[in-house]
Coordinates of C-alpha atoms in Angstrom, one line a residue:
M1 CA 131.0 117.6 -129.9
G2 CA 131.3 116.2 -126.5
T3 CA 134.0 116.9 -124.2
F4 CA 136.8 114.5 -122.9
S5 CA 138.9 116.3 -120.5
A6 CA 139.7 114.7 -117.4
L7 CA 138.8 117.9 -115.5
E8 CA 135.2 117.5 -117.0
R9 CA 134.7 113.6 -115.7
Q10 CA 131.9 115.1 -112.7
S11 CA 130.5 116.8 -115.7
T12 CA 130.3 114.1 -117.5
F13 CA 128.6 111.6 -114.8
D14 CA 126.0 114.4 -114.0
K15 CA 125.1 114.5 -118.1
M16 CA 124.9 110.6 -117.8
A17 CA 122.5 110.8 -115.0
G18 CA 120.2 113.6 -116.6
E19 CA 119.1 112.0 -120.0
P20 CA 117.9 109.0 -121.1
F21 CA 120.0 107.3 -123.8
D22 CA 119.2 104.6 -126.6
L23 CA 122.3 102.4 -125.7
L24 CA 124.4 102.1 -123.0
V25 CA 127.5 100.2 -123.2
I26 CA 129.8 98.5 -120.8
G27 CA 133.4 98.3 -121.5
G28 CA 135.9 100.6 -122.8
G29 CA 138.2 98.3 -124.7
I30 CA 138.3 98.3 -128.5
T31 CA 135.2 96.2 -128.7
G32 CA 133.0 98.6 -126.6
A33 CA 134.6 101.7 -128.1
G34 CA 133.6 100.4 -131.7
I35 CA 130.3 99.9 -130.7
A36 CA 129.7 103.2 -129.3
L37 CA 131.5 104.9 -132.6
D38 CA 129.0 102.7 -134.7
A39 CA 126.1 103.5 -132.4
V40 CA 126.3 107.3 -131.8
T41 CA 127.1 107.8 -135.9
R42 CA 123.6 106.0 -136.8
G43 CA 122.2 108.7 -134.7
L44 CA 121.9 106.8 -131.4
K45 CA 122.1 108.9 -127.9
V46 CA 124.9 106.6 -126.6
A47 CA 126.7 106.5 -123.0
L48 CA 129.8 104.1 -122.5
V49 CA 131.3 103.4 -119.1
E50 CA 134.7 101.8 -118.4
M51 CA 135.6 99.9 -114.8
Q52 CA 139.2 100.7 -115.2
D53 CA 141.2 103.2 -117.8
F54 CA 140.3 102.8 -121.3
A55 CA 142.2 99.7 -123.2
S56 CA 143.3 98.7 -120.1
G57 CA 142.5 95.2 -120.4
T58 CA 143.2 93.1 -123.4
S59 CA 143.3 96.1 -125.5
S60 CA 146.7 97.3 -124.7
R61 CA 148.4 94.1 -124.1
S62 CA 147.8 92.1 -127.4
T63 CA 150.8 91.5 -129.6
K64 CA 149.8 95.2 -131.4
L65 CA 149.0 93.4 -134.9
V66 CA 145.8 93.6 -137.2
H67 CA 146.1 90.6 -138.1
G68 CA 144.9 89.3 -141.6
G69 CA 144.1 86.0 -139.7
L70 CA 146.7 83.9 -141.1
R71 CA 146.6 81.9 -138.4
Y72 CA 143.4 80.7 -139.3
L73 CA 144.2 79.7 -142.6
K74 CA 146.1 76.9 -141.0
Q75 CA 142.8 75.6 -139.0
F76 CA 140.7 75.9 -142.2
E77 CA 138.7 78.8 -141.4
I78 CA 138.4 80.2 -144.4
K79 CA 135.4 82.7 -143.8
E80 CA 137.5 84.2 -141.1
V81 CA 140.4 84.6 -143.2
A82 CA 138.4 86.7 -145.9
E83 CA 136.9 88.6 -143.3
L84 CA 139.6 89.7 -141.2
G85 CA 141.5 90.4 -144.3
K86 CA 138.7 92.9 -145.4
E87 CA 138.5 94.6 -142.1
R88 CA 142.5 95.1 -141.8
A89 CA 142.3 97.0 -144.9
I90 CA 139.4 99.5 -143.6
V91 CA 141.0 99.9 -140.1
Y92 CA 144.1 100.8 -142.0
E93 CA 142.8 103.5 -144.1
N94 CA 140.4 104.9 -141.4
G95 CA 143.4 105.2 -139.2
P96 CA 146.8 105.3 -141.2
H97 CA 148.6 107.2 -138.8
V98 CA 147.8 104.8 -136.0
T99 CA 148.6 101.6 -138.2
T100 CA 151.3 100.9 -140.4
P101 CA 152.0 98.2 -142.8
E102 CA 154.7 95.7 -141.2
W103 CA 156.4 93.2 -143.6
M104 CA 156.5 89.6 -141.9
L105 CA 159.2 87.1 -142.7
L106 CA 158.1 83.6 -142.1
P107 CA 161.3 80.8 -142.0
F108 CA 161.1 77.4 -143.1
H109 CA 163.3 75.0 -141.8
K110 CA 163.8 71.2 -142.6
G111 CA 161.4 69.3 -140.4
G112 CA 159.7 72.7 -139.5
T113 CA 155.6 73.4 -139.7
F114 CA 156.2 74.9 -142.6
G115 CA 157.9 73.8 -145.9
K116 CA 158.3 75.8 -149.0
L117 CA 155.6 74.3 -151.3
S118 CA 153.1 74.9 -147.9
T119 CA 154.1 78.2 -147.2
S120 CA 154.0 79.8 -150.9
F121 CA 150.6 78.0 -151.5
G122 CA 149.4 79.0 -147.7
L123 CA 150.3 82.7 -148.5
R124 CA 149.1 82.7 -152.1
V125 CA 145.7 81.7 -151.2
Y126 CA 146.2 84.1 -147.9
D127 CA 146.3 86.8 -150.2
F128 CA 143.4 86.0 -152.4
L129 CA 141.2 85.4 -149.4
A130 CA 142.3 88.4 -147.4
G131 CA 142.0 90.7 -150.5
V132 CA 145.4 91.4 -150.2
K133 CA 146.5 94.7 -152.6
K134 CA 148.7 93.7 -155.1
Q135 CA 152.1 95.7 -153.9
E136 CA 151.6 93.6 -150.6
R137 CA 151.2 90.1 -151.8
R138 CA 153.7 87.6 -150.4
T139 CA 157.4 86.7 -151.9
M140 CA 159.0 84.0 -151.6
L141 CA 162.8 83.9 -150.8
S142 CA 165.5 81.5 -151.1
L143 CA 168.0 80.5 -148.6
E144 CA 170.5 83.3 -149.3
E145 CA 167.8 86.2 -149.5
T146 CA 166.2 84.8 -146.1
V147 CA 170.2 85.0 -144.4
R148 CA 170.2 88.5 -145.7
K149 CA 166.9 89.8 -144.4
V150 CA 167.6 88.0 -140.6
P151 CA 171.1 87.6 -140.5
I152 CA 170.5 86.3 -137.0
V153 CA 168.0 83.7 -137.8
K154 CA 168.8 79.7 -137.4
K155 CA 171.1 78.4 -140.5
D156 CA 170.8 75.0 -139.4
G157 CA 168.0 73.2 -141.7
L158 CA 167.0 76.8 -143.3
L159 CA 165.7 76.3 -146.6
G160 CA 164.2 79.7 -147.4
G161 CA 161.2 82.1 -146.2
G162 CA 158.1 83.9 -147.6
V163 CA 157.2 87.4 -146.7
Y164 CA 154.0 88.9 -146.5
V165 CA 152.4 91.9 -144.7
E166 CA 150.6 92.3 -141.6
Y167 CA 149.6 95.4 -140.2
R168 CA 151.5 96.6 -136.7
T169 CA 149.5 98.9 -134.5
D170 CA 149.6 101.0 -131.1
D171 CA 146.7 99.1 -129.6
A172 CA 146.0 101.2 -126.9
R173 CA 145.9 104.5 -129.0
L174 CA 143.7 102.7 -131.8
T175 CA 141.3 102.3 -128.9
M176 CA 141.5 105.8 -127.8
E177 CA 141.1 106.8 -131.5
V178 CA 137.9 105.0 -131.9
I179 CA 136.7 106.4 -128.5
K180 CA 137.3 109.9 -128.8
A181 CA 135.5 109.6 -132.5
A182 CA 132.7 108.2 -130.3
V183 CA 132.9 111.4 -128.1
E184 CA 133.4 113.6 -131.3
N185 CA 130.2 112.5 -132.8
G186 CA 128.4 112.9 -129.3
A187 CA 128.5 110.0 -127.8
V188 CA 129.2 110.4 -123.4
V189 CA 132.2 108.7 -122.2
T190 CA 133.8 108.3 -118.9
N191 CA 136.3 105.9 -117.6
Y192 CA 136.7 104.6 -114.1
A193 CA 133.1 104.2 -113.8
K194 CA 131.9 100.7 -112.7
A195 CA 128.0 99.3 -113.8
A196 CA 127.4 98.2 -110.3
Q197 CA 123.4 96.5 -110.7
F198 CA 121.4 97.3 -113.4
I199 CA 117.9 98.7 -113.2
Y200 CA 114.8 97.1 -114.5
N201 CA 111.5 97.9 -115.4
E202 CA 108.2 95.6 -114.6
S203 CA 108.5 93.5 -117.0
K204 CA 111.9 92.5 -115.8
Q205 CA 113.7 94.0 -118.7
V206 CA 117.0 96.0 -118.4
I207 CA 116.6 100.1 -118.9
G208 CA 120.2 100.7 -117.3
A209 CA 122.4 100.5 -114.4
D210 CA 123.6 102.5 -111.6
I211 CA 127.1 103.3 -112.0
Q212 CA 130.2 103.8 -109.6
D213 CA 132.7 106.6 -110.0
M214 CA 135.6 104.5 -108.9
L215 CA 137.1 107.1 -108.0
T216 CA 134.8 109.2 -105.6
D217 CA 132.5 106.4 -104.8
K218 CA 129.6 108.5 -106.2
M219 CA 126.8 106.5 -107.6
V220 CA 124.4 107.7 -110.4
S221 CA 121.5 105.6 -112.3
V222 CA 121.9 106.0 -116.4
R223 CA 118.9 104.9 -118.0
A224 CA 119.0 103.2 -121.8
K225 CA 116.6 101.6 -123.8
K226 CA 119.3 99.3 -124.6
V227 CA 122.1 97.8 -122.9
V228 CA 125.5 96.0 -124.2
N229 CA 128.4 94.0 -121.9
A230 CA 131.4 94.5 -123.8
A231 CA 133.5 93.9 -120.9
G232 CA 136.2 91.3 -122.2
P233 CA 137.4 89.4 -119.8
W234 CA 134.6 90.4 -117.4
V235 CA 131.6 89.6 -119.8
D236 CA 130.9 86.9 -117.4
D237 CA 130.6 89.4 -113.9
V238 CA 128.6 91.4 -115.9
R239 CA 126.2 88.5 -116.6
E240 CA 126.5 87.1 -113.0
I241 CA 124.9 91.1 -112.3
D242 CA 121.9 90.4 -114.4
G243 CA 121.6 86.6 -113.2
S244 CA 122.2 85.2 -116.9
K245 CA 125.6 83.8 -116.7
S246 CA 124.8 80.3 -118.5
E247 CA 127.0 77.1 -119.9
K248 CA 128.1 79.4 -122.5
H249 CA 130.9 81.3 -120.7
L250 CA 134.4 82.8 -121.1
I251 CA 137.9 80.8 -120.4
L252 CA 140.7 83.2 -120.1
S253 CA 144.2 82.7 -122.0
K254 CA 147.4 84.5 -121.1
G255 CA 149.8 86.0 -123.4
V256 CA 153.2 87.3 -122.4
H257 CA 155.6 89.7 -124.4
L258 CA 159.6 90.7 -123.4
V259 CA 161.1 93.7 -124.8
F260 CA 164.6 94.2 -125.8
D261 CA 167.0 96.9 -126.8
Q262 CA 168.0 96.8 -130.6
S263 CA 171.5 96.9 -129.3
T264 CA 171.2 93.8 -127.9
F265 CA 168.4 91.9 -130.2
P266 CA 169.5 93.8 -133.6
L267 CA 166.2 92.9 -135.6
Q268 CA 165.5 95.2 -138.7
Q269 CA 162.6 92.4 -140.0
A270 CA 159.4 91.1 -138.5
V271 CA 159.9 87.6 -138.0
Y272 CA 156.7 85.0 -137.6
F273 CA 158.0 81.7 -136.7
D274 CA 157.2 78.3 -135.3
T275 CA 158.5 76.9 -131.8
P276 CA 159.6 73.7 -130.7
D277 CA 156.2 72.9 -129.4
K278 CA 154.8 74.1 -132.9
R279 CA 153.5 77.6 -131.6
M280 CA 153.9 80.3 -133.4
V281 CA 155.8 83.5 -132.2
F282 CA 156.6 87.2 -133.3
A283 CA 159.7 89.0 -132.9
I284 CA 158.9 92.5 -133.8
P285 CA 161.2 95.7 -134.4
R286 CA 159.2 98.8 -133.2
D287 CA 161.5 102.0 -132.3
G288 CA 164.6 101.0 -131.3
K289 CA 163.1 97.8 -129.3
T290 CA 162.3 94.5 -130.4
Y291 CA 159.5 92.7 -129.0
V292 CA 158.8 88.8 -128.8
G293 CA 155.7 87.2 -128.1
T294 CA 153.6 85.6 -127.1
T295 CA 152.6 82.5 -124.7
D296 CA 148.9 81.0 -124.9
T297 CA 148.3 79.6 -121.6
F298 CA 144.9 79.0 -119.5
Y299 CA 144.6 81.7 -116.7
D300 CA 142.2 81.8 -113.8
E301 CA 143.9 84.6 -111.5
S302 CA 143.6 88.4 -111.2
R303 CA 142.4 89.9 -114.4
A304 CA 143.5 93.3 -113.1
T305 CA 146.9 92.6 -112.3
I306 CA 148.6 89.9 -114.9
K307 CA 152.3 89.0 -113.6
I308 CA 154.9 87.6 -115.9
T309 CA 155.7 84.6 -114.4
T310 CA 159.4 82.8 -114.3
E311 CA 157.8 80.4 -116.6
D312 CA 156.2 82.6 -119.0
R313 CA 159.9 84.1 -119.5
A314 CA 161.6 80.8 -119.8
Y315 CA 159.0 79.7 -122.8
I316 CA 160.0 83.0 -124.6
M317 CA 163.7 82.9 -123.8
G318 CA 163.8 79.4 -125.3
A319 CA 161.8 80.5 -128.1
I320 CA 164.5 83.2 -128.9
H321 CA 167.5 80.8 -128.3
Y322 CA 165.9 78.2 -130.9
M323 CA 165.0 80.5 -134.0
F324 CA 167.9 83.0 -133.2
P325 CA 170.9 80.6 -131.8
D326 CA 173.7 83.1 -132.6
L327 CA 172.1 85.9 -130.3
H328 CA 173.6 85.7 -127.1
I329 CA 171.0 87.6 -125.2
T330 CA 170.1 86.5 -121.3
E331 CA 167.4 87.4 -119.3
K332 CA 169.1 90.4 -117.9
D333 CA 169.0 92.1 -121.3
I334 CA 165.0 91.9 -120.6
E335 CA 164.2 95.6 -120.7
S336 CA 160.4 95.3 -120.5
G337 CA 157.7 93.3 -120.8
W338 CA 153.8 92.9 -120.7
A339 CA 150.9 90.3 -119.8
G340 CA 147.3 90.2 -121.0
I341 CA 144.7 87.7 -121.2
R342 CA 142.5 86.9 -124.3
P343 CA 138.6 86.3 -123.3
L344 CA 137.6 83.4 -125.4
I345 CA 134.8 81.2 -125.3
H346 CA 135.2 78.0 -123.7
E347 CA 135.5 74.7 -125.9
E348 CA 135.4 71.6 -124.2
G349 CA 138.8 69.5 -124.4
K350 CA 140.6 72.2 -126.6
N351 CA 144.0 74.1 -125.4
P352 CA 144.3 77.7 -125.7
S353 CA 145.8 77.9 -129.2
E354 CA 143.1 75.5 -130.6
I355 CA 140.5 77.9 -129.5
S356 CA 138.6 79.9 -131.7
R357 CA 139.1 83.7 -131.6
K358 CA 135.7 84.2 -133.1
D359 CA 132.9 86.7 -131.5
E360 CA 129.8 85.2 -130.3
I361 CA 126.5 87.3 -129.1
W362 CA 124.3 86.5 -126.2
Q363 CA 121.4 87.7 -125.4
S364 CA 119.8 87.4 -121.8
D365 CA 115.7 86.8 -120.6
S366 CA 116.3 90.6 -119.4
G367 CA 117.5 91.9 -122.9
L368 CA 121.0 92.4 -121.9
I369 CA 123.2 91.9 -125.2
T370 CA 126.7 90.0 -124.6
I371 CA 129.4 90.6 -127.0
A372 CA 132.4 87.6 -126.0
G373 CA 135.3 86.9 -128.1
G374 CA 136.9 88.4 -131.2
K375 CA 139.9 89.9 -132.1
L376 CA 141.2 93.5 -132.4
T377 CA 141.3 93.5 -136.4
G378 CA 137.3 92.7 -136.1
Y379 CA 136.4 95.3 -133.9
R380 CA 134.5 97.5 -136.5
K381 CA 132.1 94.3 -137.9
M382 CA 131.6 93.3 -134.8
A383 CA 130.5 96.7 -133.4
E384 CA 128.3 96.5 -136.9
T385 CA 126.6 93.5 -136.0
V386 CA 125.8 94.2 -132.7
V387 CA 124.3 98.1 -133.1
G388 CA 122.4 96.4 -135.8
M389 CA 120.7 94.0 -133.7
V390 CA 120.4 96.9 -131.2
V391 CA 118.5 98.9 -133.9
E392 CA 116.3 96.2 -135.0
K393 CA 115.1 95.4 -131.3
L394 CA 114.4 99.4 -131.0
A395 CA 112.3 99.6 -133.8
A396 CA 110.7 96.0 -132.8
D397 CA 109.8 98.2 -129.7
G398 CA 108.3 101.1 -131.5
N399 CA 111.1 103.6 -131.0
Q400 CA 112.5 105.2 -134.1
Q401 CA 114.1 104.4 -137.2
F402 CA 118.0 104.2 -137.3
G403 CA 120.3 104.6 -140.2
P404 CA 122.4 101.7 -141.9
C405 CA 126.4 101.5 -140.3
V406 CA 128.8 104.1 -141.8
T407 CA 131.8 103.1 -140.0
K408 CA 133.4 101.4 -143.1
N409 CA 134.2 105.3 -144.0
T410 CA 134.5 107.0 -141.1
P411 CA 138.1 108.0 -140.0
V412 CA 138.8 107.5 -136.3
S413 CA 140.0 110.5 -134.4
G414 CA 143.3 111.8 -136.0
G415 CA 142.8 110.3 -139.3
D416 CA 141.2 112.6 -141.3
V417 CA 144.8 112.6 -143.2
G418 CA 143.6 112.1 -146.6
G419 CA 144.0 108.0 -146.4
S420 CA 146.9 106.1 -146.5
S421 CA 148.1 107.4 -149.9
R422 CA 148.3 110.7 -148.9
L423 CA 149.6 109.8 -145.1
Q424 CA 153.8 110.6 -146.1
Q425 CA 152.6 114.0 -147.6
F426 CA 151.1 114.8 -144.2
L427 CA 153.7 113.1 -141.8
Y428 CA 156.4 115.6 -144.5
A429 CA 154.3 118.8 -143.6
K430 CA 153.5 117.7 -140.2
N431 CA 157.4 117.3 -139.6
K432 CA 158.4 120.6 -141.2
Q433 CA 155.7 122.7 -139.1
A434 CA 157.1 121.2 -135.9
Q435 CA 161.0 121.8 -136.5
R436 CA 159.7 125.5 -137.1
L437 CA 158.3 125.0 -133.4
G438 CA 162.0 123.9 -132.3
L439 CA 161.4 120.4 -132.5
N440 CA 164.1 118.0 -134.1
E441 CA 163.1 115.3 -137.2
Q442 CA 162.6 112.6 -134.7
Q443 CA 160.1 114.7 -132.4
G444 CA 158.0 115.9 -135.3
L445 CA 157.8 112.6 -136.9
K446 CA 156.6 110.7 -133.7
L447 CA 154.0 113.1 -132.6
A448 CA 152.4 113.2 -136.1
R449 CA 152.4 109.4 -136.2
M450 CA 151.1 109.1 -132.8
Y451 CA 148.3 111.4 -132.8
G452 CA 147.8 112.1 -136.7
S453 CA 145.2 115.2 -137.7
N454 CA 145.3 116.2 -133.6
V455 CA 148.8 116.8 -133.8
D456 CA 148.4 120.4 -134.2
T457 CA 146.4 120.7 -130.8
V458 CA 149.3 118.6 -129.3
F459 CA 151.8 121.3 -130.9
G460 CA 149.3 123.9 -129.4
Y461 CA 150.6 122.6 -126.0
L462 CA 154.6 123.1 -126.8
E463 CA 154.6 126.7 -125.4
G464 CA 153.7 127.8 -122.1
N465 CA 155.5 125.2 -120.2
D466 CA 156.8 126.7 -117.1
T467 CA 157.6 123.1 -115.6
S468 CA 161.0 121.3 -115.8
L469 CA 159.5 118.8 -118.2
P470 CA 160.8 118.6 -121.5
P471 CA 158.6 120.5 -124.2
V472 CA 157.4 117.2 -126.0
L473 CA 156.4 115.3 -123.0
Y474 CA 155.0 118.1 -121.5
A475 CA 152.7 118.8 -124.7
Q476 CA 151.7 115.1 -124.5
L477 CA 150.6 115.0 -120.9
M478 CA 148.5 118.2 -121.4
Y479 CA 147.2 116.4 -124.1
A480 CA 146.7 113.3 -122.5
I481 CA 144.7 115.3 -119.5
H482 CA 142.7 117.2 -121.7
H483 CA 141.7 115.4 -124.6
E484 CA 141.9 111.9 -123.7
M485 CA 140.6 111.8 -119.9
A486 CA 143.7 110.5 -118.7
V487 CA 143.4 110.7 -114.8
K488 CA 146.6 108.6 -113.3
P489 CA 150.1 108.5 -114.0
T490 CA 149.4 105.0 -115.4
D491 CA 147.0 106.0 -117.8
F492 CA 149.6 108.7 -119.2
F493 CA 152.9 106.4 -119.3
I494 CA 151.0 103.5 -120.1
R495 CA 147.7 103.7 -122.4
R496 CA 148.7 107.2 -124.0
T497 CA 152.1 106.6 -124.8
G498 CA 153.4 103.2 -124.6
A499 CA 156.3 104.6 -122.8
L500 CA 156.1 102.0 -120.0
L501 CA 156.7 99.3 -122.3
F502 CA 158.9 100.8 -125.3
D503 CA 160.7 104.1 -123.3
I504 CA 161.1 102.9 -119.8
V505 CA 164.1 105.1 -119.6
T506 CA 161.7 108.7 -120.1
V507 CA 159.6 106.9 -117.7
M508 CA 162.3 106.3 -114.8
E509 CA 163.6 110.0 -115.6
W510 CA 160.3 112.2 -115.2
K511 CA 157.7 110.3 -113.4
E512 CA 158.3 112.6 -110.7
Q513 CA 158.1 115.8 -112.3
V514 CA 155.0 114.2 -114.3
M515 CA 152.9 113.1 -110.9
A516 CA 154.0 116.2 -109.8
E517 CA 152.2 118.3 -112.4
M518 CA 149.7 115.9 -112.5
A519 CA 149.0 116.9 -108.8
T520 CA 149.1 120.6 -109.4
I521 CA 146.1 120.0 -112.2
F522 CA 144.0 117.9 -110.4
G523 CA 144.2 119.0 -106.4
W524 CA 145.6 115.8 -105.6
T525 CA 145.5 115.3 -101.6
K526 CA 148.8 113.9 -100.4
D527 CA 147.2 110.3 -100.0
Q528 CA 146.1 110.3 -103.2
Q529 CA 149.7 111.5 -104.8
K530 CA 150.7 108.1 -102.7
R531 CA 148.0 105.9 -104.1
Y532 CA 148.9 106.8 -107.7
A533 CA 152.8 106.9 -107.1
E534 CA 152.4 103.4 -105.7
E535 CA 150.5 102.3 -108.4
L536 CA 153.3 103.3 -110.8
Q537 CA 155.8 101.8 -109.1
R538 CA 154.1 98.3 -109.2
E539 CA 153.6 98.8 -112.8
I540 CA 157.2 99.9 -113.6
V541 CA 158.3 96.6 -111.5
C542 CA 156.2 94.2 -113.4
A543 CA 157.4 95.8 -116.4
T544 CA 161.1 95.9 -115.8
T545 CA 161.7 92.9 -113.7
A546 CA 159.3 91.0 -116.5
V547 CA 159.4 88.1 -113.8
E548 CA 156.5 87.7 -110.9
V549 CA 156.5 89.8 -108.0

């Protein structure tokens, strides 16, 4: 079992430089994480590097749903619907603590995109193609039943609704659990490590990369028989390093979500609704908040810092007022928000919503394998395809034979709870344990749901807290540093806990104490403390103003 402590990053770099690998993965989002897990569980020696923090790109800024692919049915992409539906079930079973069934209401209005017959038929076909469990199949609602579900929904022209199941997830936590599973199986993984240039043999085939530690500027050479580029929005940059960027390239689409407190946006039922311009938008309740999104516009600005503009905010507020006209909320009620970018494969003449979310795999003359596009839901299947190609090429080169994919039945880290059928039993037991340790029911459930079968390790940090931090926050911080390679305050508040998006009050109240504790643990200089504090403050401003700054 590998180590995944932020205090062991230096030894991780030394290990990467000291031994050859079968596979080097560039990119620590959900796609790269899935590839690393698939490869290492087949027996390959695997290294993974991420230029920023894990899941810091698209994989922490999605709508946070493991989609079954309903939108593809509208575009008649039947195969996509069937495959994503099956993959959604696998993702859920392998990590039920981090993926939750979410009943979604699809209201239909006179003159709207969906009618009663088309909605009923479409959802029935969707249930069939996606292999939806019997107890989760669609239900059609009358006008009165729809209003009872969502009293604030637009009643003018309302005809009824359809209810179907999506799966809500914490995208960043899902990515972390997949990466940790890869590490637990022997992968060597680090964040803040950039592939600066490739290493080639005499036949001009890529055999590794020079990796730069973005925190220390140290450079190490990592040798690998095969290299996969899974850098998400940055895949074209990596291809340019290889000199292999071609006519096939990415186009980026920006998606924005806004978060409201339930006291101002009282939504207990998730809603998927169409807007005046015929796009579809989600409004989803989560942990006392309601978040709404997303926009879908072409984007060609900074990929590291994506800002919410006045236009983005106005679009979502307009969609809210259109579907929930009795809800008298204003921009002042926005509590936080986030913006992310989707790496799509360019299709001439199409707008962002029309471009397919399908993945594609490209191989350059040097042997660099690039995976582009795709969806969060399909990460495991994409990984199976990519690693299958890697294994075939290794065998063709005269290397050892590796086994088949086993991730269909491989729990992610924290997922050893006995499957979805035993999750509630697990949560009950861990909540009782938490209460014996001095936590209340809400705190116990929160930790058990967030960390799954790893929660005992988190509980272990509840004692020995000699700081001013609340016990739960302290335990989460210690776990993030020692077991999830959290290096900076932004890593902790955004991608390890999601607090910056859904619990901004806690961030504002405890950010100074968290930074002080991290400074002590890591031995930061005054300059480092100042730099990380400024970085966190920029993220807070972007999230809390939900407007361009």
